[in-house]
PDB file of C-alpha atoms in Angstrom:
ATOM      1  CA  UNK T 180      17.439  36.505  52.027  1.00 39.00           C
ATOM      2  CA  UNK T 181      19.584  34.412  53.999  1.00 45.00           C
ATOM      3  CA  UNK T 182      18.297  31.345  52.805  1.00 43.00           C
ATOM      4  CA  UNK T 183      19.236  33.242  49.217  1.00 50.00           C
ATOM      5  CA  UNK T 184      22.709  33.197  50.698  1.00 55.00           C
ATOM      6  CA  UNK T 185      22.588  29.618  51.400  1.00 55.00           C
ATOM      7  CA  UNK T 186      21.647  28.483  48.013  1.00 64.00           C
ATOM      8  CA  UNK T 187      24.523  30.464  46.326  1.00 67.00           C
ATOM      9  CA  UNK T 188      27.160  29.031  48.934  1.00 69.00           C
ATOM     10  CA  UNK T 189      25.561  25.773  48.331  1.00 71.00           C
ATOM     11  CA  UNK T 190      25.905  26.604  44.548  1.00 68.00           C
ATOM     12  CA  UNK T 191      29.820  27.719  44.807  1.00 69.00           C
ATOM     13  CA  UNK T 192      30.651  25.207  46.909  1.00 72.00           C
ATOM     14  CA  UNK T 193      29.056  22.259  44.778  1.00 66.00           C
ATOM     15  CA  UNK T 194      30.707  24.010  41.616  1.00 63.00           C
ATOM     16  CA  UNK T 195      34.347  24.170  43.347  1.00 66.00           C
ATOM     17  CA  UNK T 196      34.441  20.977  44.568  1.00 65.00           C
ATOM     18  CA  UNK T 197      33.165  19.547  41.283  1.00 57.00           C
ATOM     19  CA  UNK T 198      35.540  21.347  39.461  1.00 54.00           C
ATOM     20  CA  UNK T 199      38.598  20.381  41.769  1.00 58.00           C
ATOM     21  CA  UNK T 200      37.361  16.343  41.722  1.00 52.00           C
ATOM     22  CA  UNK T 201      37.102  16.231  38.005  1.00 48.00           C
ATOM     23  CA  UNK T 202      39.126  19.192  36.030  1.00 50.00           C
ATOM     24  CA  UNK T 203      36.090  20.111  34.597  1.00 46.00           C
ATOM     25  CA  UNK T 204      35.928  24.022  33.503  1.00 49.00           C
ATOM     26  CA  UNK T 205      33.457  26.515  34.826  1.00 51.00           C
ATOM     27  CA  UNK T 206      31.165  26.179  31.906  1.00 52.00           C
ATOM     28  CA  UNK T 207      30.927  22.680  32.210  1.00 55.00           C
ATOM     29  CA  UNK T 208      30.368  22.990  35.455  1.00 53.00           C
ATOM     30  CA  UNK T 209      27.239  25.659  35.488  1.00 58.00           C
ATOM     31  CA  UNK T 210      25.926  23.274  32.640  1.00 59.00           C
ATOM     32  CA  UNK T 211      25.616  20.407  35.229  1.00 59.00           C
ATOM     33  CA  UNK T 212      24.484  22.861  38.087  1.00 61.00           C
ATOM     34  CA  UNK T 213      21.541  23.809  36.628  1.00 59.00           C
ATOM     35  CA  UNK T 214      20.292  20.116  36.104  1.00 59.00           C
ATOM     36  CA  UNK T 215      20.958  19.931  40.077  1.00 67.00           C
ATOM     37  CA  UNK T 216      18.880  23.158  40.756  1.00 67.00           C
ATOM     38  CA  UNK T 217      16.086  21.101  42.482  1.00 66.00           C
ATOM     39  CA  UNK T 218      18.316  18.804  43.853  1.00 70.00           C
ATOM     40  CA  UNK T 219      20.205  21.470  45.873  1.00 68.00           C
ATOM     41  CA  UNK T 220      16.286  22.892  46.835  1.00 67.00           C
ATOM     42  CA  UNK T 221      15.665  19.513  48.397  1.00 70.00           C
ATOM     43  CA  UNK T 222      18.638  19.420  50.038  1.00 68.00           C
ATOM     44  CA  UNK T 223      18.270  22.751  51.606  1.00 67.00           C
ATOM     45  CA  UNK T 224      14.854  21.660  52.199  1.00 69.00           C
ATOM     46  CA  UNK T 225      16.417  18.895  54.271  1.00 68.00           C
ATOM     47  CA  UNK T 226      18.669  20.300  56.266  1.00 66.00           C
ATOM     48  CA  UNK T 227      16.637  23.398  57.211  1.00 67.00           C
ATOM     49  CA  UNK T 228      12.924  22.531  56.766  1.00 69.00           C
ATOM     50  CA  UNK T 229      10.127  23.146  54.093  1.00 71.00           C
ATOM     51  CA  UNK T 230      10.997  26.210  52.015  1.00 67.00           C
ATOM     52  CA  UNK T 231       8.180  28.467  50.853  1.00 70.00           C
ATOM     53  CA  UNK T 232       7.135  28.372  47.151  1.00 68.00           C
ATOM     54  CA  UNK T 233       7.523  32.451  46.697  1.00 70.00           C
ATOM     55  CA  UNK T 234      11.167  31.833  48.305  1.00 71.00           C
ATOM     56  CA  UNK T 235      11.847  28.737  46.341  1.00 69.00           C
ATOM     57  CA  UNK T 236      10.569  30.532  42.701  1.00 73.00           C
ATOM     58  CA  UNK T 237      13.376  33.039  43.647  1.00 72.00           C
ATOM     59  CA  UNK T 238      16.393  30.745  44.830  1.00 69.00           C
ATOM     60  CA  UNK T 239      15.401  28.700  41.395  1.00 69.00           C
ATOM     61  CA  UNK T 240      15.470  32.654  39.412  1.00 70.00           C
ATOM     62  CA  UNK T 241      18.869  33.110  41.410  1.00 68.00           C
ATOM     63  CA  UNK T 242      20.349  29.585  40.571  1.00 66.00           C
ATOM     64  CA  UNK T 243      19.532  29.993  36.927  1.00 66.00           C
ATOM     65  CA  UNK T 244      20.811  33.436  36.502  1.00 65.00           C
ATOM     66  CA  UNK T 245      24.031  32.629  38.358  1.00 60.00           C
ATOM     67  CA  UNK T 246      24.572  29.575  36.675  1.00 59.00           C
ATOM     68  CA  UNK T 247      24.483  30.986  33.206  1.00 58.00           C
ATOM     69  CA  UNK T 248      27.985  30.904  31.129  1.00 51.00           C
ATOM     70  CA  UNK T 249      27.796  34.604  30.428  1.00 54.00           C
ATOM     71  CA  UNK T 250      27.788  35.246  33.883  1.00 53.00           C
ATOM     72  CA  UNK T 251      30.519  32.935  35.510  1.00 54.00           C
ATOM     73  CA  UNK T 252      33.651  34.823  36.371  1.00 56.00           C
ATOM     74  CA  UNK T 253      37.093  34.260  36.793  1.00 60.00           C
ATOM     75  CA  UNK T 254      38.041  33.810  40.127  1.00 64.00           C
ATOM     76  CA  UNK T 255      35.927  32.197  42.777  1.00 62.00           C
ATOM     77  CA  UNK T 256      36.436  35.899  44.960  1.00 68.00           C
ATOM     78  CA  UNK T 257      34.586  37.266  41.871  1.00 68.00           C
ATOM     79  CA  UNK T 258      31.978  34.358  41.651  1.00 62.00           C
ATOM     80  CA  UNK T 259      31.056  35.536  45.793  1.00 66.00           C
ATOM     81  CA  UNK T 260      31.106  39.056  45.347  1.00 69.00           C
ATOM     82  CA  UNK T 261      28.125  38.397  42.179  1.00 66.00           C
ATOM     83  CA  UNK T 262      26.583  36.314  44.288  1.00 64.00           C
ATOM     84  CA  UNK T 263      26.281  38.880  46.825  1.00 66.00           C
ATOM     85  CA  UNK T 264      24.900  41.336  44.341  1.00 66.00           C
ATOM     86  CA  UNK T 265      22.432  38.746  43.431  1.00 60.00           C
ATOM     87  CA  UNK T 266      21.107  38.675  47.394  1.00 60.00           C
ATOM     88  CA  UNK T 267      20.899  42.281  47.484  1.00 61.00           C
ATOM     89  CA  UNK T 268      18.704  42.457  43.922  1.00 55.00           C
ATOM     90  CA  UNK T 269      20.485  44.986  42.512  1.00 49.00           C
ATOM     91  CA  UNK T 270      21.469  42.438  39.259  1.00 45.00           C
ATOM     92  CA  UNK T 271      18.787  39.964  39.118  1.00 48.00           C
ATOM     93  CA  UNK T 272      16.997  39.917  35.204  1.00 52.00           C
ATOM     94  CA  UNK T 273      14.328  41.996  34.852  1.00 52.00           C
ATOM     95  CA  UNK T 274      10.981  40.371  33.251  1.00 52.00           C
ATOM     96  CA  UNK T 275      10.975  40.748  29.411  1.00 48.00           C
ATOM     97  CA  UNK T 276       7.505  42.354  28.620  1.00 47.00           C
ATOM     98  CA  UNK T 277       6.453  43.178  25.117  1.00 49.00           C
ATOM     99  CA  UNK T 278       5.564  46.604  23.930  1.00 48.00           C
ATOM    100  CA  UNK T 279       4.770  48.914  21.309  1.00 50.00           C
ATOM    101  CA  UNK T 280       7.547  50.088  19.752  1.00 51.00           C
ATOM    102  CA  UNK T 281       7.057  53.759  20.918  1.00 52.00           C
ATOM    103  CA  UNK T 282       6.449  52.563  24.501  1.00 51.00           C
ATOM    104  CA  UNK T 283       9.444  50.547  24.193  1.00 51.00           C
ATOM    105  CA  UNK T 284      11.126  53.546  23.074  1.00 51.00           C
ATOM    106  CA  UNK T 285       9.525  55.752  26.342  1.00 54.00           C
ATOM    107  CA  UNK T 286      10.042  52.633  28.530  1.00 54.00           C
ATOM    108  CA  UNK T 287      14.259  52.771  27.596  1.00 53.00           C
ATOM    109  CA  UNK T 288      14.686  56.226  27.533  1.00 52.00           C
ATOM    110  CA  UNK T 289      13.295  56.449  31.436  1.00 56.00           C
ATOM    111  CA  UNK T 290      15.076  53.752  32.611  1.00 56.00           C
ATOM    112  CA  UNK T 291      18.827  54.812  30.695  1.00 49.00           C
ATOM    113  CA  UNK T 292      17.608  58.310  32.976  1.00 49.00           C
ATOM    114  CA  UNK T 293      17.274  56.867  36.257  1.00 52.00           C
ATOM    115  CA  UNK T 294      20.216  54.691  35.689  1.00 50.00           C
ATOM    116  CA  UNK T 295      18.317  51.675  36.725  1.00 49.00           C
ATOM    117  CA  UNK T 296      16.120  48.455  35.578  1.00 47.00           C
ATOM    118  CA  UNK T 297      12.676  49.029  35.701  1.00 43.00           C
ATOM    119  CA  UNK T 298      10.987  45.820  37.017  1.00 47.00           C
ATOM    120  CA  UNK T 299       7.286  46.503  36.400  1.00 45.00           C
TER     121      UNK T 299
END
């Protein structure tokens, strides 16, 4: 995970300083970030060596999902603090699977019970 960690510092820190340089606002500024995704993979690559493609799959899942409008926040503090969810999987997107409508049904009611996101 601590290459995780990287990536999102990388991410806020990209997004802050492009934001300061230009006035742009914070949905502007995901927009372009998630052209960059790869970019900031090779440059991480760069500075700390070949990344593995399991690890890379999940800093891309991570830069998307942090990235998105809907989940951009107000205040940098805020921005770190999701970010540090986001390490610690507790609010990365679950896979969309399709079901029957009465296992859909089953497949809700267990997970509003156990008060989490069932990832399988």
């Amino acid at each position: 995970m601590l290459l995780a960690n990287l990536e999102l510092e990388e991410i806020i820190d990209l997004s802050k300083t492009t934001s300061q340089l230009y006035g742009k606002t914070m949905e502007r500024v995901s927009s372009a970030l998630i052209s960059k995704k790869k970019e900031l993979l090779t440059a991480l690559e760069l500075a700390y060596g070949k990344i593995l493609a399991e690890i890379r799959r999940e800093l891309l899942q991570v830069a998307s999902y942090i990235c998105e409008v809907k989940t951009l926040t107000n205040t940098w503090e805020e921005l770190r603090h999701k970010s540090a969810e986001l390490t610690a999987d507790r609010a990365l997107p679950f896979r969309k699977r399709k079901f029957r409508d009465e296992e859909a049904t089953t497949t809700s009611l267990t997970t509003v019970t156990e008060g989490k996101f069932c990832d399988r």
